[in-house]
């Protein structure tokens, strides 16, 4: 049987891999989530809508994640070693404030309730979001 794999490398100063966020707090896992990876696949494909059948197919595949940090050694190329110890940054966000409701383009940026009506307090929301700092991941899909 021919098995096919895809190796992905994620490296960046700030990464967030949410799996359980409530209200004004967005937590992050210490590793890339399957839903985050599949979300990137679907966005790259230009897929729209629920994509239920495709996600059902993808969910059957195993995902292996290696979390890495850079290990500098004088005179040698850069090596990586495995870790789960990435520092976490909590950032404060204020979204939806300062937009002009009379401007049709800015009005689209103001948060609304699910029925499209104005939110209590004019739509401004305070959120706290957590990010992994200087993280590097190898993902085998």
Coordinates of N, CA, C and O in Angstrom, one line a residue:
X1 N 0.8 -1.2 0.0 CA 0.0 0.0 0.0 C 0.9 1.2 0.0 O 1.9 1.3 0.7
X2 N 0.6 2.2 -0.8 CA 1.3 3.4 -0.9 C 0.7 4.4 0.1 O -0.4 4.8 0.1
X3 N 1.6 4.9 1.0 CA 1.1 5.9 2.0 C 1.7 7.2 1.6 O 2.9 7.3 1.2
X4 N 0.9 8.2 1.7 CA 1.4 9.6 1.4 C 1.3 10.4 2.6 O 0.3 10.4 3.4
X5 N 2.3 11.2 2.8 CA 2.4 12.1 4.0 C 2.7 13.5 3.5 O 3.3 13.7 2.4
X6 N 2.4 14.5 4.3 CA 2.7 15.8 4.1 C 3.4 16.4 5.3 O 2.9 16.2 6.5
X7 N 4.6 17.0 5.2 CA 5.3 17.6 6.3 C 5.2 19.1 6.2 O 5.4 19.7 5.2
X8 N 4.7 19.7 7.3 CA 4.5 21.1 7.3 C 5.4 21.7 8.4 O 5.6 21.1 9.5
X9 N 5.9 22.9 8.2 CA 6.8 23.6 9.2 C 6.1 24.9 9.5 O 5.9 25.7 8.6
X10 N 5.8 25.1 10.8 CA 5.2 26.4 11.2 C 6.2 27.1 12.1 O 6.6 26.5 13.2
X11 N 6.6 28.2 11.8 CA 7.6 29.0 12.6 C 7.2 30.5 12.5 O 6.9 31.0 11.4
X12 N 7.0 31.1 13.7 CA 6.6 32.5 13.7 C 6.8 33.1 15.1 O 6.8 32.4 16.1
X13 N 6.8 34.4 15.1 CA 7.0 35.1 16.4 C 5.8 35.0 17.3 O 5.9 34.9 18.5
X14 N 4.6 34.9 16.7 CA 3.3 34.7 17.5 C 2.4 33.8 16.8 O 2.1 33.9 15.6
X15 N 2.0 32.7 17.5 CA 1.1 31.8 17.0 C 0.0 31.5 18.0 O 0.3 31.5 19.2
X16 N -1.2 31.3 17.6 CA -2.3 30.9 18.5 C -3.1 29.8 17.9 O -3.5 29.8 16.7
X17 N -3.2 28.7 18.7 CA -3.9 27.5 18.2 C -5.1 27.2 19.2 O -4.9 26.5 20.1
X18 N -6.2 27.9 18.9 CA -7.3 27.8 19.8 C -8.1 26.6 19.7 O -8.2 26.0 18.6
X19 N -8.6 26.1 20.8 CA -9.5 24.9 20.8 C -10.6 25.1 21.8 O -11.7 24.5 21.6
X20 N -10.5 26.0 22.8 CA -11.6 26.1 23.7 C -11.5 27.6 24.2 O -10.9 27.9 25.2
X21 N -12.2 28.4 23.5 CA -12.3 29.9 23.9 C -13.7 30.3 24.2 O -14.6 29.9 23.6
X22 N -13.8 31.1 25.3 CA -15.1 31.5 25.7 C -15.1 33.0 25.9 O -14.2 33.5 26.5
X23 N -16.2 33.6 25.5 CA -16.4 35.0 25.7 C -15.2 35.9 25.3 O -14.8 35.7 24.1
X24 N -14.7 36.7 26.2 CA -13.6 37.6 25.8 C -12.2 37.1 25.9 O -11.3 37.8 25.9
X25 N -12.1 35.8 26.2 CA -10.7 35.2 26.3 C -10.5 34.1 25.2 O -11.3 33.3 25.0
X26 N -9.4 34.2 24.6 CA -9.0 33.2 23.6 C -7.7 32.6 24.1 O -6.7 33.2 24.1
X27 N -7.8 31.4 24.5 CA -6.7 30.6 24.9 C -5.9 30.0 23.7 O -6.4 30.1 22.6
X28 N -4.8 29.4 24.0 CA -4.0 28.7 22.9 C -3.5 27.4 23.4 O -3.2 27.3 24.6
X29 N -3.6 26.4 22.6 CA -2.9 25.2 22.9 C -1.4 25.3 22.7 O -0.9 26.3 22.1
X30 N -0.6 24.4 23.2 CA 0.8 24.5 23.1 C 1.3 23.8 21.8 O 2.5 23.6 21.6
X31 N 0.4 23.5 20.9 CA 0.7 22.8 19.6 C -0.4 23.1 18.6 O -1.5 23.5 19.0
X32 N -0.1 23.0 17.3 CA -1.1 23.2 16.3 C -2.2 22.2 16.4 O -2.0 21.0 16.6
X33 N -3.4 22.7 16.3 CA -4.6 21.8 16.4 C -5.0 21.3 15.0 O -4.7 22.0 14.0
X34 N -5.7 20.2 14.9 CA -6.1 19.6 13.7 C -7.1 20.6 13.0 O -7.0 20.8 11.8
X35 N -8.0 21.2 13.8 CA -8.9 22.2 13.2 C -8.2 23.4 12.6 O -8.6 23.9 11.5
X36 N -7.1 23.9 13.2 CA -6.4 25.0 12.7 C -5.7 24.6 11.4 O -5.7 25.4 10.4
X37 N -5.1 23.4 11.3 CA -4.4 23.0 10.1 C -5.4 22.8 9.0 O -5.2 23.3 7.9
X38 N -6.5 22.2 9.3 CA -7.5 21.9 8.2 C -8.1 23.3 7.8 O -8.5 23.4 6.6
X39 N -8.3 24.2 8.7 CA -8.8 25.5 8.3 C -7.9 26.2 7.3 O -8.3 26.8 6.4
X40 N -6.5 26.0 7.5 CA -5.6 26.6 6.6 C -5.7 25.9 5.2 O -5.6 26.5 4.2
X41 N -5.8 24.5 5.2 CA -6.0 23.8 4.0 C -7.2 24.3 3.2 O -7.1 24.6 2.0
X42 N -8.3 24.4 3.9 CA -9.6 24.9 3.2 C -9.4 26.3 2.7 O -9.9 26.6 1.6
X43 N -8.8 27.2 3.5 CA -8.6 28.5 3.0 C -7.7 28.6 1.8 O -8.0 29.3 0.8
X44 N -6.7 27.8 1.8 CA -5.7 27.7 0.6 C -6.5 27.2 -0.6 O -6.1 27.6 -1.7
X45 N -7.4 26.3 -0.4 CA -8.2 25.7 -1.5 C -9.3 26.7 -2.0 O -9.9 26.4 -3.0
X46 N -9.5 27.7 -1.2 CA -10.6 28.7 -1.6 C -12.0 28.1 -1.2 O -13.0 28.5 -1.8
X47 N -12.0 27.1 -0.4 CA -13.3 26.4 0.0 C -14.2 27.3 0.8 O -13.7 28.1 1.6
X48 N -15.5 27.3 0.5 CA -16.4 28.1 1.2 C -17.5 27.2 1.8 O -17.7 26.1 1.3
X49 N -18.2 27.6 2.8 CA -19.3 26.9 3.4 C -18.8 25.8 4.4 O -17.6 25.7 4.7
X50 N -19.7 25.0 4.9 CA -19.3 24.0 6.0 C -18.3 23.0 5.6 O -17.6 22.5 6.5
X51 N -18.2 22.5 4.4 CA -17.3 21.5 3.9 C -17.4 20.2 4.8 O -16.3 19.6 5.2
X52 N -18.6 19.8 5.1 CA -18.8 18.6 6.0 C -18.1 17.3 5.5 O -17.4 16.7 6.2
X53 N -18.3 17.0 4.2 CA -17.8 15.7 3.7 C -16.3 15.7 3.7 O -15.6 14.8 4.0
X54 N -15.7 16.8 3.2 CA -14.2 16.9 3.2 C -13.6 16.8 4.6 O -12.6 16.1 4.8
X55 N -14.2 17.5 5.5 CA -13.7 17.5 6.9 C -13.8 16.1 7.5 O -13.0 15.7 8.3
X56 N -14.9 15.4 7.2 CA -15.1 14.0 7.6 C -14.0 13.1 7.1 O -13.4 12.3 7.8
X57 N -13.6 13.3 5.8 CA -12.5 12.5 5.2 C -11.2 12.9 5.9 O -10.4 12.0 6.3
X58 N -10.9 14.2 6.0 CA -9.6 14.6 6.6 C -9.5 14.2 8.1 O -8.4 13.8 8.5
X59 N -10.6 14.1 8.8 CA -10.5 13.8 10.2 C -10.0 12.4 10.5 O -9.5 12.1 11.6
X60 N -10.1 11.5 9.5 CA -9.6 10.1 9.7 C -8.1 10.0 9.6 O -7.5 9.0 10.1
X61 N -7.4 11.1 9.1 CA -6.0 11.0 9.0 C -5.3 11.3 10.4 O -5.8 12.2 11.1
X62 N -4.2 10.7 10.6 CA -3.5 10.9 11.9 C -2.6 12.1 11.7 O -2.1 12.4 10.6
X63 N -2.5 12.9 12.8 CA -1.6 14.1 12.7 C -0.6 14.0 13.9 O -0.9 13.7 15.0
X64 N 0.7 14.1 13.5 CA 1.8 14.1 14.5 C 2.4 15.4 14.5 O 2.7 16.0 13.5
X65 N 2.6 16.0 15.8 CA 3.2 17.3 15.9 C 4.5 17.2 16.8 O 4.5 16.6 17.8
X66 N 5.6 17.8 16.3 CA 6.8 18.0 17.0 C 7.0 19.4 17.3 O 7.0 20.3 16.4
X67 N 7.1 19.8 18.6 CA 7.3 21.1 19.0 C 8.8 21.3 19.2 O 9.4 20.5 19.9
X68 N 9.4 22.3 18.6 CA 10.9 22.5 18.6 C 11.3 23.8 19.1 O 10.6 24.8 19.0
X69 N 12.6 23.8 19.6 CA 13.2 25.1 19.9 C 14.6 25.0 19.2 O 15.1 23.9 19.0
X70 N 15.1 26.2 18.8 CA 16.4 26.2 18.2 C 17.5 26.0 19.2 O 17.5 26.6 20.2
X71 N 18.5 25.2 18.8 CA 19.6 24.9 19.7 C 20.9 25.4 18.9 O 21.2 24.8 17.9
X72 N 21.5 26.5 19.4 CA 22.7 27.0 18.7 C 23.9 26.3 19.2 O 24.1 26.1 20.4
X73 N 24.7 25.8 18.3 CA 26.0 25.2 18.6 C 27.1 25.9 17.8 O 27.0 25.9 16.6
X74 N 28.1 26.4 18.4 CA 29.2 27.1 17.7 C 29.8 26.2 16.7 O 30.2 25.1 17.0
X75 N 30.0 26.7 15.5 CA 30.7 26.0 14.4 C 29.8 24.9 13.7 O 30.3 24.3 12.7
X76 N 28.6 24.7 14.2 CA 27.7 23.7 13.6 C 26.5 24.4 13.0 O 26.1 25.5 13.5
X77 N 25.8 23.7 12.1 CA 24.5 24.3 11.6 C 23.5 24.3 12.8 O 23.8 23.7 13.8
X78 N 22.4 25.0 12.6 CA 21.4 25.1 13.7 C 20.7 23.8 13.8 O 20.3 23.2 12.8
X79 N 20.5 23.3 15.0 CA 19.8 22.1 15.2 C 18.5 22.4 16.0 O 18.4 23.5 16.6
X80 N 17.6 21.5 16.0 CA 16.3 21.7 16.7 C 16.2 20.6 17.7 O 16.6 19.5 17.5
X81 N 15.7 20.9 18.9 CA 15.3 19.9 19.8 C 13.9 20.0 20.2 O 13.3 21.1 20.2
X82 N 13.3 18.9 20.6 CA 11.8 18.9 21.0 C 11.6 19.6 22.3 O 12.4 19.4 23.2
X83 N 10.5 20.3 22.4 CA 10.1 20.9 23.7 C 8.6 21.2 23.6 O 7.9 21.2 22.6
X84 N 8.0 21.4 24.8 CA 6.6 21.9 24.9 C 6.6 23.2 25.7 O 5.6 23.7 26.1
X85 N 7.8 23.8 25.8 CA 7.9 24.9 26.7 C 8.1 26.2 25.9 O 9.2 26.8 25.9
X86 N 7.1 26.7 25.2 CA 7.1 27.9 24.5 C 6.5 29.0 25.5 O 5.5 28.8 26.1
X87 N 7.2 30.2 25.6 CA 6.6 31.2 26.4 C 5.3 31.7 25.8 O 5.1 31.7 24.6
X88 N 4.4 32.1 26.7 CA 3.0 32.6 26.2 C 2.9 34.1 26.5 O 3.3 34.5 27.6
X89 N 2.3 34.8 25.6 CA 2.1 36.2 25.7 C 0.5 36.4 25.7 O -0.2 35.8 24.9
X90 N 0.1 37.2 26.7 CA -1.4 37.5 26.7 C -1.5 39.0 26.2 O -0.8 39.9 26.7
X91 N -2.3 39.2 25.2 CA -2.5 40.5 24.6 C -3.9 41.0 24.8 O -4.9 40.2 24.7
X92 N -4.1 42.2 25.0 CA -5.4 42.9 25.2 C -5.8 43.5 23.9 O -5.1 44.2 23.2
X93 N -7.1 43.2 23.5 CA -7.6 43.7 22.2 C -8.9 44.5 22.5 O -9.7 44.0 23.3
X94 N -9.1 45.6 21.8 CA -10.4 46.3 21.8 C -10.8 46.3 20.4 O -10.2 47.0 19.6
X95 N -11.9 45.6 20.1 CA -12.3 45.5 18.7 C -13.7 46.2 18.5 O -14.5 46.2 19.5
X96 N -13.9 46.8 17.4 CA -15.2 47.3 17.1 C -15.4 48.7 17.6 O -16.6 49.2 17.5
X97 N -14.4 49.4 18.1 CA -14.7 50.8 18.6 C -14.0 51.8 17.6 O -13.0 51.5 16.9
X98 N -14.5 53.0 17.6 CA -13.9 54.0 16.9 C -14.3 54.1 15.4 O -13.8 54.9 14.6
X99 N -15.3 53.3 15.0 CA -15.7 53.3 13.6 C -16.9 54.2 13.5 O -17.8 54.3 14.3
X100 N -17.0 54.8 12.3 CA -18.1 55.7 12.0 C -19.3 55.0 11.4 O -19.2 54.4 10.3
X101 N -20.4 55.0 12.2 CA -21.6 54.2 11.7 C -22.2 54.8 10.4 O -22.9 54.1 9.7
X102 N -21.9 56.0 10.1 CA -22.5 56.7 8.9 C -21.7 56.3 7.7 O -22.2 56.5 6.6
X103 N -20.5 55.8 7.8 CA -19.7 55.4 6.7 C -20.0 53.9 6.4 O -19.8 53.1 7.3
X104 N -20.5 53.6 5.2 CA -20.9 52.2 4.9 C -19.8 51.2 5.0 O -20.0 50.1 5.4
X105 N -18.6 51.6 4.7 CA -17.4 50.7 4.8 C -17.0 50.4 6.2 O -16.8 49.3 6.7
X106 N -17.0 51.5 7.0 CA -16.6 51.3 8.5 C -17.7 50.6 9.2 O -17.4 49.9 10.2
X107 N -19.0 50.8 8.8 CA -20.1 50.2 9.5 C -20.0 48.7 9.5 O -20.4 48.0 10.4
X108 N -19.4 48.1 8.4 CA -19.2 46.7 8.3 C -18.3 46.1 9.3 O -18.3 44.9 9.6
X109 N -17.4 47.0 9.8 CA -16.4 46.5 10.8 C -16.9 46.5 12.2 O -16.2 46.0 13.1
X110 N -18.0 47.0 12.5 CA -18.6 47.1 13.8 C -19.2 45.8 14.2 O -20.1 45.3 13.4
X111 N -18.8 45.1 15.3 CA -19.4 43.8 15.6 C -20.9 44.0 15.8 O -21.4 44.9 16.4
X112 N -21.7 43.0 15.4 CA -23.1 42.9 15.5 C -23.5 41.6 16.2 O -22.7 40.6 16.2
X113 N -24.7 41.5 16.6 CA -25.2 40.3 17.2 C -25.5 39.3 16.0 O -25.5 39.7 14.8
X114 N -25.8 38.1 16.3 CA -26.0 37.1 15.2 C -27.2 37.4 14.3 O -27.3 37.1 13.2
X115 N -28.2 38.2 14.9 CA -29.3 38.6 14.0 C -29.1 39.9 13.2 O -29.9 40.3 12.5
X116 N -27.9 40.4 13.3 CA -27.5 41.6 12.6 C -27.8 42.9 13.3 O -27.4 44.0 12.8
X117 N -28.5 42.9 14.4 CA -28.8 44.1 15.2 C -27.5 44.6 16.0 O -26.6 43.8 16.2
X118 N -27.6 45.8 16.4 CA -26.5 46.4 17.2 C -26.3 45.7 18.5 O -27.3 45.4 19.2
X119 N -25.1 45.6 18.9 CA -24.8 45.0 20.2 C -24.9 46.0 21.3 O -24.8 47.2 21.1
X120 N -25.2 45.6 22.5 CA -25.2 46.5 23.7 C -23.9 47.1 23.8 O -22.8 46.5 23.7
X121 N -23.8 48.4 24.1 CA -22.6 49.2 24.2 C -22.0 49.6 22.9 O -20.8 49.9 22.9
X122 N -22.7 49.5 21.8 CA -22.2 50.0 20.6 C -21.3 49.0 19.8 O -20.8 49.4 18.8
X123 N -21.2 47.8 20.3 CA -20.4 46.8 19.6 C -19.0 46.7 20.0 O -18.3 45.8 19.5
X124 N -18.5 47.6 20.8 CA -17.1 47.5 21.2 C -16.9 46.3 22.1 O -17.7 46.1 23.0
X125 N -15.9 45.5 21.8 CA -15.6 44.3 22.7 C -14.2 44.3 23.2 O -13.3 44.6 22.4
X126 N -14.0 44.0 24.4 CA -12.7 43.8 25.0 C -12.4 42.3 25.0 O -13.2 41.5 25.4
X127 N -11.2 42.0 24.5 CA -10.8 40.5 24.5 C -9.4 40.4 24.9 O -8.6 41.3 24.8
X128 N -9.1 39.3 25.5 CA -7.7 38.9 25.8 C -7.4 37.7 25.0 O -8.1 36.7 25.0
X129 N -6.2 37.7 24.4 CA -5.8 36.6 23.5 C -4.4 36.2 23.9 O -3.5 37.0 24.1
X130 N -4.2 34.8 23.9 CA -2.9 34.3 24.2 C -2.2 33.8 23.0 O -2.9 33.2 22.1
X131 N -0.9 34.0 22.9 CA -0.1 33.6 21.8 C 1.1 32.9 22.3 O 1.7 33.2 23.3
X132 N 1.6 31.9 21.5 CA 2.9 31.2 21.8 C 3.9 32.1 21.1 O 3.7 32.7 20.0
X133 N 5.0 32.3 21.8 CA 6.1 33.2 21.3 C 7.2 32.3 20.7 O 7.6 31.4 21.3
X134 N 7.7 32.8 19.5 CA 8.9 32.2 18.9 C 8.7 30.6 18.8 O 9.7 29.9 19.1
X135 N 7.6 30.2 18.3 CA 7.3 28.7 18.3 C 7.7 28.2 16.9 O 7.6 28.8 15.9
X136 N 8.1 26.9 17.0 CA 8.4 26.2 15.8 C 7.8 24.8 15.9 O 8.0 24.1 16.9
X137 N 7.1 24.4 14.8 CA 6.4 23.1 14.9 C 6.6 22.4 13.5 O 6.6 23.0 12.5
X138 N 6.9 21.1 13.6 CA 6.9 20.2 12.5 C 5.6 19.4 12.6 O 5.3 18.8 13.6
X139 N 4.7 19.4 11.6 CA 3.5 18.7 11.6 C 3.5 17.7 10.4 O 3.7 18.1 9.3
X140 N 3.3 16.4 10.8 CA 3.2 15.4 9.8 C 1.7 15.0 9.6 O 1.1 14.6 10.6
X141 N 1.2 15.1 8.4 CA -0.2 14.9 8.2 C -0.3 13.8 7.2 O 0.4 13.7 6.2

